[in-house]
XYZ file of N, CA and C in Angstrom:
597
model
N -89.945 7.423 -21.283
C -90.706 8.241 -19.990
C -90.653 9.557 -20.185
N -92.045 9.801 -19.267
C -92.135 11.435 -18.962
C -90.860 11.718 -18.055
N -90.646 12.774 -17.767
C -90.076 13.469 -16.712
C -90.769 13.278 -15.580
N -92.390 13.191 -15.522
C -92.990 13.431 -14.093
C -92.609 11.632 -13.558
N -92.469 10.517 -14.487
C -92.761 9.603 -13.925
C -91.162 9.224 -13.729
N -90.071 9.774 -14.442
C -88.910 9.506 -14.214
C -88.499 10.091 -12.370
N -89.053 11.274 -12.196
C -88.864 11.990 -11.058
C -89.447 10.809 -9.979
N -90.977 10.610 -10.294
C -91.024 9.354 -9.464
C -90.541 8.371 -9.139
N -89.834 7.464 -10.302
C -89.070 6.601 -9.825
C -87.742 6.899 -9.421
N -87.408 7.910 -9.194
C -86.174 8.576 -8.727
C -86.079 8.804 -7.037
N -87.694 9.484 -6.871
C -87.828 10.233 -5.362
C -88.327 9.049 -4.401
N -89.412 7.947 -5.141
C -89.691 6.910 -4.200
C -88.956 5.804 -3.758
N -88.611 5.665 -2.583
C -87.586 4.262 -2.323
C -88.423 3.040 -2.910
N -87.193 2.059 -3.547
C -87.523 0.763 -3.621
C -87.920 -0.036 -2.706
N -89.390 -0.679 -3.127
C -89.591 -1.576 -2.066
C -88.995 -2.676 -2.044
N -88.400 -3.335 -2.762
C -87.356 -4.273 -2.611
C -86.490 -4.244 -1.879
N -85.691 -2.990 -1.659
C -84.801 -2.714 -0.699
C -85.723 -2.453 0.935
N -87.058 -2.154 0.954
C -87.358 -2.439 2.002
C -88.057 -3.635 2.597
N -88.047 -5.003 1.873
C -88.702 -6.020 2.107
C -87.757 -7.163 2.585
N -87.835 -8.369 2.563
C -87.325 -9.441 2.723
C -88.710 -10.616 3.000
N -88.282 -11.714 2.635
C -88.803 -12.933 2.546
C -88.609 -13.841 3.996
N -89.681 -14.235 4.077
C -89.912 -15.281 5.513
C -89.534 -16.614 4.941
N -89.876 -17.822 5.783
C -89.426 -19.279 5.567
C -90.487 -19.707 4.598
N -91.896 -18.811 4.548
C -92.563 -19.230 4.002
C -93.132 -18.705 2.635
N -92.029 -17.907 2.318
C -91.883 -17.411 1.152
C -92.692 -16.024 0.974
N -93.111 -15.526 2.268
C -94.103 -14.100 1.692
C -93.146 -12.964 2.481
N -93.343 -12.057 1.406
C -92.638 -10.900 1.513
C -93.015 -9.720 2.712
N -92.262 -9.768 3.733
C -92.563 -8.941 4.899
C -91.818 -7.309 4.897
N -92.076 -6.325 5.740
C -91.397 -5.692 5.725
C -89.955 -5.622 6.626
N -88.878 -4.763 6.320
C -87.890 -5.031 7.079
C -87.755 -4.161 7.907
N -88.707 -2.416 7.705
C -89.068 -1.532 8.237
C -90.394 -1.078 7.852
N -91.226 -1.449 8.907
C -92.724 -1.167 8.502
C -92.855 0.284 8.337
N -92.306 1.278 9.764
C -92.631 2.778 9.237
C -91.845 3.055 7.882
N -90.530 2.640 7.534
C -90.250 3.226 6.190
C -91.089 3.112 5.277
N -91.955 2.015 5.036
C -92.886 1.749 3.928
C -93.995 2.375 3.971
N -94.431 2.725 5.263
C -95.670 3.376 5.603
C -95.165 5.060 5.324
N -94.437 5.234 5.157
C -93.654 6.509 4.892
C -93.771 7.111 3.476
N -93.334 5.839 2.602
C -93.226 5.562 0.938
C -94.870 5.531 0.453
N -95.465 4.668 1.258
C -97.287 5.219 0.936
C -97.683 6.051 0.953
N -97.533 6.966 2.108
C -97.682 8.528 2.231
C -97.614 8.760 0.948
N -96.341 9.244 0.700
C -95.473 9.999 -0.172
C -96.143 9.773 -1.866
N -96.444 8.072 -1.998
C -97.107 7.845 -3.064
C -98.474 7.847 -3.287
N -99.110 8.170 -2.006
C -100.908 8.655 -2.195
C -100.723 9.875 -2.290
N -99.732 11.081 -2.140
C -99.928 12.414 -1.975
C -99.637 12.335 -3.798
N -99.118 11.839 -4.208
C -98.678 11.847 -5.741
C -99.786 11.345 -6.596
N -100.362 10.118 -6.331
C -101.360 9.608 -6.803
C -102.740 10.898 -6.812
N -102.854 11.258 -5.661
C -104.156 12.408 -5.567
C -103.766 13.873 -6.261
N -102.534 14.284 -6.752
C -102.025 15.288 -7.585
C -102.851 15.433 -8.934
N -102.561 16.398 -9.914
C -103.126 16.750 -11.003
C -102.219 16.161 -11.770
N -100.998 16.008 -11.967
C -99.959 15.550 -13.030
C -100.577 14.280 -13.201
N -101.399 13.386 -12.353
C -100.965 12.053 -12.772
C -102.227 11.828 -13.299
N -103.301 12.674 -13.309
C -104.557 12.650 -14.495
C -103.785 12.987 -15.794
N -103.102 13.270 -16.081
C -102.278 13.533 -17.754
C -101.442 12.354 -18.309
N -101.086 11.765 -16.896
C -99.690 10.650 -17.229
C -100.445 9.710 -16.629
N -101.001 8.729 -18.211
C -101.515 7.600 -17.615
C -100.094 6.309 -16.992
N -98.889 6.514 -17.769
C -97.768 5.593 -17.275
C -97.495 5.894 -15.882
N -97.681 7.363 -15.263
C -97.022 7.628 -14.199
C -98.351 6.969 -13.255
N -99.451 6.730 -13.502
C -100.452 6.454 -12.945
C -100.819 5.181 -12.524
N -100.147 4.138 -13.894
C -100.073 2.732 -13.527
C -98.827 2.652 -12.885
N -97.529 3.476 -12.890
C -96.475 3.010 -11.577
C -96.858 3.153 -10.666
N -97.381 4.493 -10.531
C -98.488 4.393 -8.661
C -99.098 3.689 -8.175
N -100.076 3.342 -9.267
C -101.059 2.210 -8.563
C -100.418 0.730 -8.751
N -99.247 0.098 -9.179
C -98.560 -0.926 -9.061
C -98.000 -0.370 -7.846
N -97.326 0.935 -7.539
C -96.673 1.048 -6.281
C -97.263 0.506 -5.338
N -98.327 1.296 -5.099
C -99.153 1.387 -4.243
C -99.386 -0.028 -3.381
N -99.883 -0.439 -4.571
C -100.789 -1.985 -4.368
C -99.582 -3.031 -3.856
N -98.336 -2.794 -4.436
C -97.434 -3.588 -3.365
C -96.995 -3.500 -2.350
N -96.941 -1.957 -2.437
C -96.676 -1.710 -0.569
C -97.881 -1.937 0.446
N -98.794 -1.825 0.012
C -100.185 -2.394 1.211
C -100.009 -3.872 0.948
N -99.947 -4.575 0.148
C -99.721 -5.907 -0.021
C -98.620 -6.226 1.195
N -97.577 -5.461 1.135
C -96.466 -6.163 2.181
C -96.924 -5.636 3.498
N -97.666 -4.475 3.529
C -97.757 -4.578 5.231
C -99.476 -5.102 5.411
N -99.894 -5.486 4.745
C -100.987 -6.280 5.219
C -102.038 -5.694 5.110
N -102.405 -4.734 4.223
C -103.515 -4.108 4.067
C -104.133 -4.689 2.268
N -104.365 -5.859 2.262
C -104.688 -6.896 0.989
C -105.906 -6.135 -0.059
N -107.118 -5.298 0.920
C -107.778 -4.647 0.575
C -107.511 -3.710 -0.905
N -106.634 -2.888 0.310
C -106.398 -1.576 -0.571
C -105.216 -2.017 -1.703
N -104.750 -2.975 -1.310
C -103.660 -3.617 -2.293
C -104.522 -3.960 -3.697
N -105.535 -4.707 -3.674
C -106.341 -5.388 -4.631
C -106.964 -4.574 -5.228
N -107.317 -2.985 -4.514
C -108.233 -1.690 -5.262
C -106.879 -1.430 -6.335
N -105.676 -1.248 -5.775
C -105.209 -0.097 -6.759
C -104.244 -1.231 -7.764
N -104.063 -2.240 -7.670
C -103.685 -3.557 -8.266
C -104.222 -3.512 -9.721
N -106.003 -3.816 -9.207
C -106.673 -3.957 -10.759
C -107.039 -2.319 -11.193
N -106.750 -1.446 -10.448
C -106.662 -0.165 -11.335
C -105.249 -0.008 -12.359
N -104.084 -0.620 -11.627
C -103.256 -0.643 -12.530
C -103.084 -1.929 -13.843
N -104.132 -3.008 -13.668
C -104.161 -3.791 -14.875
C -105.187 -2.877 -15.685
N -106.130 -2.534 -15.404
C -106.845 -1.668 -16.389
C -106.082 -0.367 -17.087
N -105.271 0.108 -16.154
C -104.297 0.965 -17.014
C -103.393 0.518 -17.901
N -102.870 -0.927 -17.636
C -101.922 -1.378 -18.326
C -102.797 -1.969 -19.992
N -104.095 -2.249 -19.724
C -104.760 -2.566 -20.895
C -105.069 -1.575 -21.967
N -105.240 -0.289 -21.099
C -105.547 1.149 -21.907
C -104.273 1.190 -22.834
N -103.049 1.074 -22.052
C -101.758 1.180 -22.467
C -101.494 0.413 -23.519
N -102.246 -0.784 -23.841
C -101.926 -1.746 -24.679
C -100.422 -2.043 -24.828
N -99.758 -2.186 -23.554
C -98.509 -2.654 -23.159
C -98.209 -3.890 -23.005
N -97.853 -4.850 -23.491
C -97.736 -6.269 -22.930
C -96.850 -6.702 -21.869
N -95.711 -5.739 -21.544
C -94.953 -5.899 -20.665
C -95.149 -5.558 -19.634
N -95.818 -4.137 -19.586
C -97.025 -3.436 -18.153
C -98.149 -4.632 -18.027
N -98.623 -5.457 -18.690
C -99.872 -6.139 -18.572
C -99.297 -7.082 -17.960
N -98.114 -8.219 -18.075
C -97.778 -9.038 -17.336
C -97.616 -8.799 -15.899
N -96.869 -7.820 -15.983
C -96.351 -7.230 -14.458
C -97.504 -7.061 -13.516
N -98.474 -6.136 -14.236
C -99.739 -5.970 -13.539
C -100.421 -7.250 -13.362
N -100.349 -8.257 -14.021
C -101.284 -9.601 -13.645
C -100.684 -10.472 -12.636
N -99.354 -10.250 -12.769
C -98.540 -10.956 -11.652
C -98.388 -10.363 -10.179
N -98.356 -8.911 -10.164
C -98.814 -8.310 -8.967
C -100.019 -8.409 -8.809
N -101.198 -8.480 -9.427
C -102.563 -8.361 -8.959
C -102.866 -10.108 -8.612
N -101.707 -11.154 -9.015
C -102.118 -12.572 -8.760
C -101.326 -12.661 -7.256
N -100.142 -12.022 -6.656
C -99.571 -12.095 -5.952
C -100.329 -11.271 -4.119
N -101.411 -10.222 -4.609
C -102.168 -9.750 -3.653
C -103.331 -10.630 -3.416
N -104.006 -11.639 -4.763
C -105.024 -12.529 -4.016
C -104.485 -13.663 -3.536
N -103.404 -13.951 -3.786
C -102.435 -15.050 -2.916
C -102.410 -14.305 -1.553
N -102.125 -13.131 -1.254
C -101.643 -12.706 0.137
C -103.441 -12.988 0.588
N -104.232 -12.564 -0.256
C -105.887 -12.557 0.494
C -106.562 -14.027 0.668
N -105.597 -14.991 0.227
C -105.898 -16.326 0.369
C -106.602 -17.014 -0.563
N -106.988 -16.323 -1.834
C -107.497 -16.895 -2.694
C -106.619 -17.151 -4.298
N -105.978 -18.845 -3.519
C -104.967 -19.491 -4.218
C -105.772 -19.459 -5.680
N -106.633 -19.810 -6.043
C -106.960 -20.372 -7.430
C -107.297 -19.082 -8.332
N -107.642 -18.116 -7.652
C -107.517 -16.823 -8.435
C -106.224 -16.278 -9.063
N -105.079 -16.274 -7.714
C -103.682 -15.826 -8.107
C -103.080 -16.966 -9.401
N -103.426 -18.352 -9.164
C -102.916 -19.152 -9.995
C -103.756 -18.876 -11.673
N -104.734 -18.395 -11.490
C -105.515 -18.201 -13.045
C -105.061 -16.739 -13.383
N -104.199 -15.866 -12.743
C -103.998 -14.745 -13.317
C -102.089 -15.115 -13.576
N -101.647 -15.809 -12.738
C -100.493 -16.129 -13.128
C -100.200 -17.284 -14.405
N -100.939 -17.971 -14.732
C -101.285 -18.598 -15.990
C -101.536 -17.546 -16.983
N -102.446 -16.691 -16.715
C -102.482 -15.633 -17.972
C -101.298 -14.998 -18.159
N -100.551 -14.817 -17.134
C -99.227 -13.681 -17.427
C -98.371 -14.663 -18.124
N -98.152 -15.636 -17.749
C -97.194 -17.016 -18.542
C -97.649 -16.949 -20.077
N -98.763 -17.064 -20.140
C -99.580 -17.359 -21.457
C -98.974 -16.051 -22.043
N -99.311 -14.853 -22.132
C -98.933 -13.726 -22.720
C -97.414 -13.358 -22.497
N -96.901 -13.463 -21.815
C -95.587 -14.069 -21.881
C -95.091 -14.896 -22.809
N -95.348 -15.753 -23.282
C -94.964 -17.104 -24.151
C -95.461 -16.812 -25.518
N -96.533 -16.376 -25.770
C -97.569 -16.047 -26.774
C -96.750 -14.982 -27.434
N -96.440 -13.409 -26.768
C -96.149 -12.415 -27.562
C -94.365 -12.427 -27.330
N -93.617 -13.497 -26.742
C -92.468 -13.743 -27.014
C -91.657 -12.934 -25.594
N -91.818 -12.648 -24.734
C -91.595 -11.844 -24.133
C -90.632 -12.336 -23.174
N -89.793 -13.042 -23.665
C -88.754 -13.780 -22.995
C -88.190 -13.629 -21.396
N -87.840 -12.061 -21.426
C -87.335 -11.723 -19.718
C -88.308 -11.589 -18.739
N -89.737 -11.995 -19.253
C -90.466 -12.197 -17.850
C -91.279 -13.685 -17.898
N -90.713 -14.626 -18.548
C -90.954 -15.615 -18.447
C -90.643 -16.200 -17.168
N -89.497 -16.047 -16.711
C -88.787 -16.882 -15.623
C -89.616 -15.920 -14.030
N -89.866 -14.751 -14.095
C -91.162 -14.326 -13.243
C -91.990 -15.107 -13.070
N -92.977 -15.067 -14.507
C -94.183 -15.853 -14.322
C -94.053 -17.300 -13.635
N -92.740 -18.084 -14.179
C -92.942 -19.298 -13.781
C -92.639 -19.536 -12.041
N -91.860 -18.450 -11.569
C -91.628 -18.099 -10.331
C -92.734 -18.195 -9.265
N -93.420 -16.991 -9.667
C -94.797 -16.698 -8.895
C -95.904 -17.766 -8.993
N -95.797 -18.505 -9.962
C -96.732 -19.725 -10.573
C -96.356 -21.070 -9.375
N -94.966 -21.163 -9.369
C -94.603 -22.280 -8.676
C -94.536 -22.068 -7.056
N -94.331 -20.773 -6.883
C -94.464 -20.634 -5.512
C -96.132 -20.675 -5.027
N -96.722 -20.113 -6.085
C -98.714 -20.255 -5.495
C -99.070 -21.555 -5.786
N -98.614 -22.522 -6.691
C -98.717 -24.003 -6.295
C -98.251 -24.666 -5.395
N -96.819 -24.372 -4.697
C -96.195 -24.924 -3.386
C -97.412 -24.485 -2.430
N -97.846 -23.397 -2.246
C -98.986 -23.059 -1.027
C -100.135 -23.678 -1.368
N -100.602 -24.458 -2.274
C -101.714 -25.473 -2.648
C -101.061 -26.537 -2.482
N -99.886 -26.931 -1.881
C -99.470 -28.270 -1.652
C -99.203 -28.986 -2.721
N -98.739 -28.486 -4.008
C -98.690 -29.040 -4.874
C -96.876 -28.922 -4.940
N -96.428 -29.485 -4.483
C -94.926 -29.601 -4.147
C -94.361 -29.916 -5.566
N -94.444 -31.300 -6.215
C -93.693 -31.528 -7.226
C -93.942 -30.733 -8.723
N -95.073 -30.273 -8.826
C -95.129 -29.241 -9.995
C -94.593 -27.990 -9.592
N -94.785 -27.737 -8.474
C -93.817 -26.163 -7.822
C -92.207 -26.103 -8.185
N -91.942 -27.711 -8.121
C -90.248 -27.712 -7.774
C -89.949 -27.892 -9.446
N -90.960 -28.351 -10.544
C -90.656 -28.164 -11.748
C -90.695 -26.888 -12.280
N -91.677 -25.957 -11.759
C -91.512 -24.587 -12.225
C -90.412 -23.925 -11.839
N -89.907 -24.188 -10.807
C -88.899 -23.173 -9.703
C -87.505 -23.551 -10.604
N -87.699 -24.937 -10.957
C -86.025 -25.316 -11.537
C -86.071 -24.755 -12.870
N -87.308 -24.852 -13.640
C -87.131 -24.199 -15.236
C -86.680 -22.474 -14.933
N -87.591 -21.770 -13.953
C -87.200 -20.511 -13.566
C -85.543 -20.242 -13.202
N -85.238 -21.322 -12.924
C -83.576 -21.190 -12.209
C -82.660 -21.160 -13.119
N -83.162 -22.170 -13.973
C -82.435 -22.342 -15.583
C -82.432 -21.296 -16.109
N -83.427 -20.134 -16.682
C -83.526 -19.007 -17.470
C -82.985 -18.229 -16.423
N -82.827 -18.117 -15.215
C -82.226 -16.920 -14.446
C -80.550 -17.188 -14.522
N -80.054 -18.619 -14.103
C -78.895 -18.462 -14.707
C -78.251 -18.110 -16.172
N -79.062 -18.286 -17.017
C -78.614 -17.894 -18.650
C -78.284 -16.410 -18.239
N -79.654 -15.846 -17.689
C -79.559 -14.133 -17.962
C -78.350 -13.570 -16.476
N -77.851 -14.269 -15.794
C -76.624 -14.254 -14.797
C -76.898 -13.233 -13.830
N -78.146 -12.774 -13.216
C -78.391 -11.795 -12.402
C -78.699 -12.608 -11.062
N -77.458 -12.069 -10.374
C -77.395 -12.814 -9.240
C -78.519 -12.938 -7.949
N -79.401 -11.227 -7.976
C -80.357 -11.407 -7.005
C -81.538 -12.357 -7.419
N -81.621 -12.488 -8.681
C -82.987 -13.358 -9.134
C -82.574 -14.803 -8.854
N -81.503 -15.289 -9.614
C -80.878 -16.498 -9.246
C -81.335 -16.726 -7.387
N -80.625 -15.835 -6.496
C -80.810 -16.440 -5.043
C -82.025 -16.307 -5.064
N -83.148 -15.365 -5.409
C -84.231 -15.173 -5.062
C -85.093 -16.804 -5.497
N -84.826 -17.229 -6.328
C -85.430 -18.303 -6.912
C -84.608 -20.028 -6.060
N -83.273 -19.578 -5.759
C -82.575 -20.591 -5.222
C -83.354 -20.758 -4.045
N -83.632 -19.691 -3.278
C -84.481 -19.667 -2.107
C -85.683 -20.485 -2.137
N -86.393 -20.074 -3.017
C -87.594 -20.674 -3.176
C -87.711 -22.363 -3.363
N -86.775 -22.548 -4.038
C -86.320 -23.987 -4.495
C -86.049 -24.833 -3.078
N -85.180 -24.050 -2.405
C -84.910 -24.602 -1.029
C -85.873 -25.200 -0.228
N -86.666 -24.292 -0.083
C -87.788 -24.188 0.905
C -88.959 -25.611 0.077
N -89.028 -25.240 -0.838
C -90.363 -26.403 -1.472
C -89.056 -27.634 -1.390
N -88.318 -27.836 -1.511
C -87.600 -29.191 -1.430
C -87.309 -29.378 -0.459
N -87.163 -28.722 0.726
C -86.718 -28.885 2.152
C -88.738 -29.706 2.731
N -89.443 -28.654 2.481
C -90.836 -29.355 2.669
C -91.524 -30.533 1.773
N -91.045 -30.702 0.722
C -91.443 -31.617 -0.084
C -90.560 -33.095 0.660
N -89.267 -33.267 0.641
C -88.445 -33.869 1.367
C -88.945 -34.478 2.646
N -89.337 -33.482 3.491
C -90.109 -33.538 4.760
C -91.425 -34.351 4.393
N -92.243 -34.135 3.771
C -93.576 -34.755 3.669
C -93.644 -36.130 3.263
N -92.451 -36.371 2.014
C -92.108 -37.885 1.667
C -91.764 -38.717 2.617
N -91.059 -38.178 3.712
C -90.471 -38.987 4.871
C -91.590 -39.277 5.953
N -92.554 -38.570 5.792
C -93.852 -38.841 6.428
C -94.760 -40.004 6.142
N -94.941 -40.018 4.605
C -95.854 -40.480 3.850
C -95.134 -42.285 3.881
């Protein structure tokens, strides 16, 4: 990791700490102003000279800005930055970064309402994680794909994917990740049960 990239990661606030999930599993800001300030800070870095010489830093900034714009509802800008991030990940030929870029771009398409494109990107990420044996990312792929299928009304498939994601996350022992998947499963189970009662 370059010293510039290291500095960026230390200086820019964690987006995860600035967001929460709604009942429909959408990520929203806890504090819109804080995220907008983070966006301004990242935009300044993105326009600077240092980023032109450091592709890894450029990838980090494009991913960061793409996620931040998605959360504040500016999906067009989110897609623009996340497509750039995907291109940079492909140039760097780093499978892990490529999987992350595919998942982030898929999320942006999901928020844009293009669930089929989102699904295709999540499946591509999952295939890459499986074929290249990038096991630490498989649970992320399953969770993103599960939530996307749930939004398409495919509750049974979503439940199966999220259950497997939870199994993998229990093996990892990361409490935050387990809680995130459990929340998604609870929502899917609640809605699936409700639909079954009505049918």
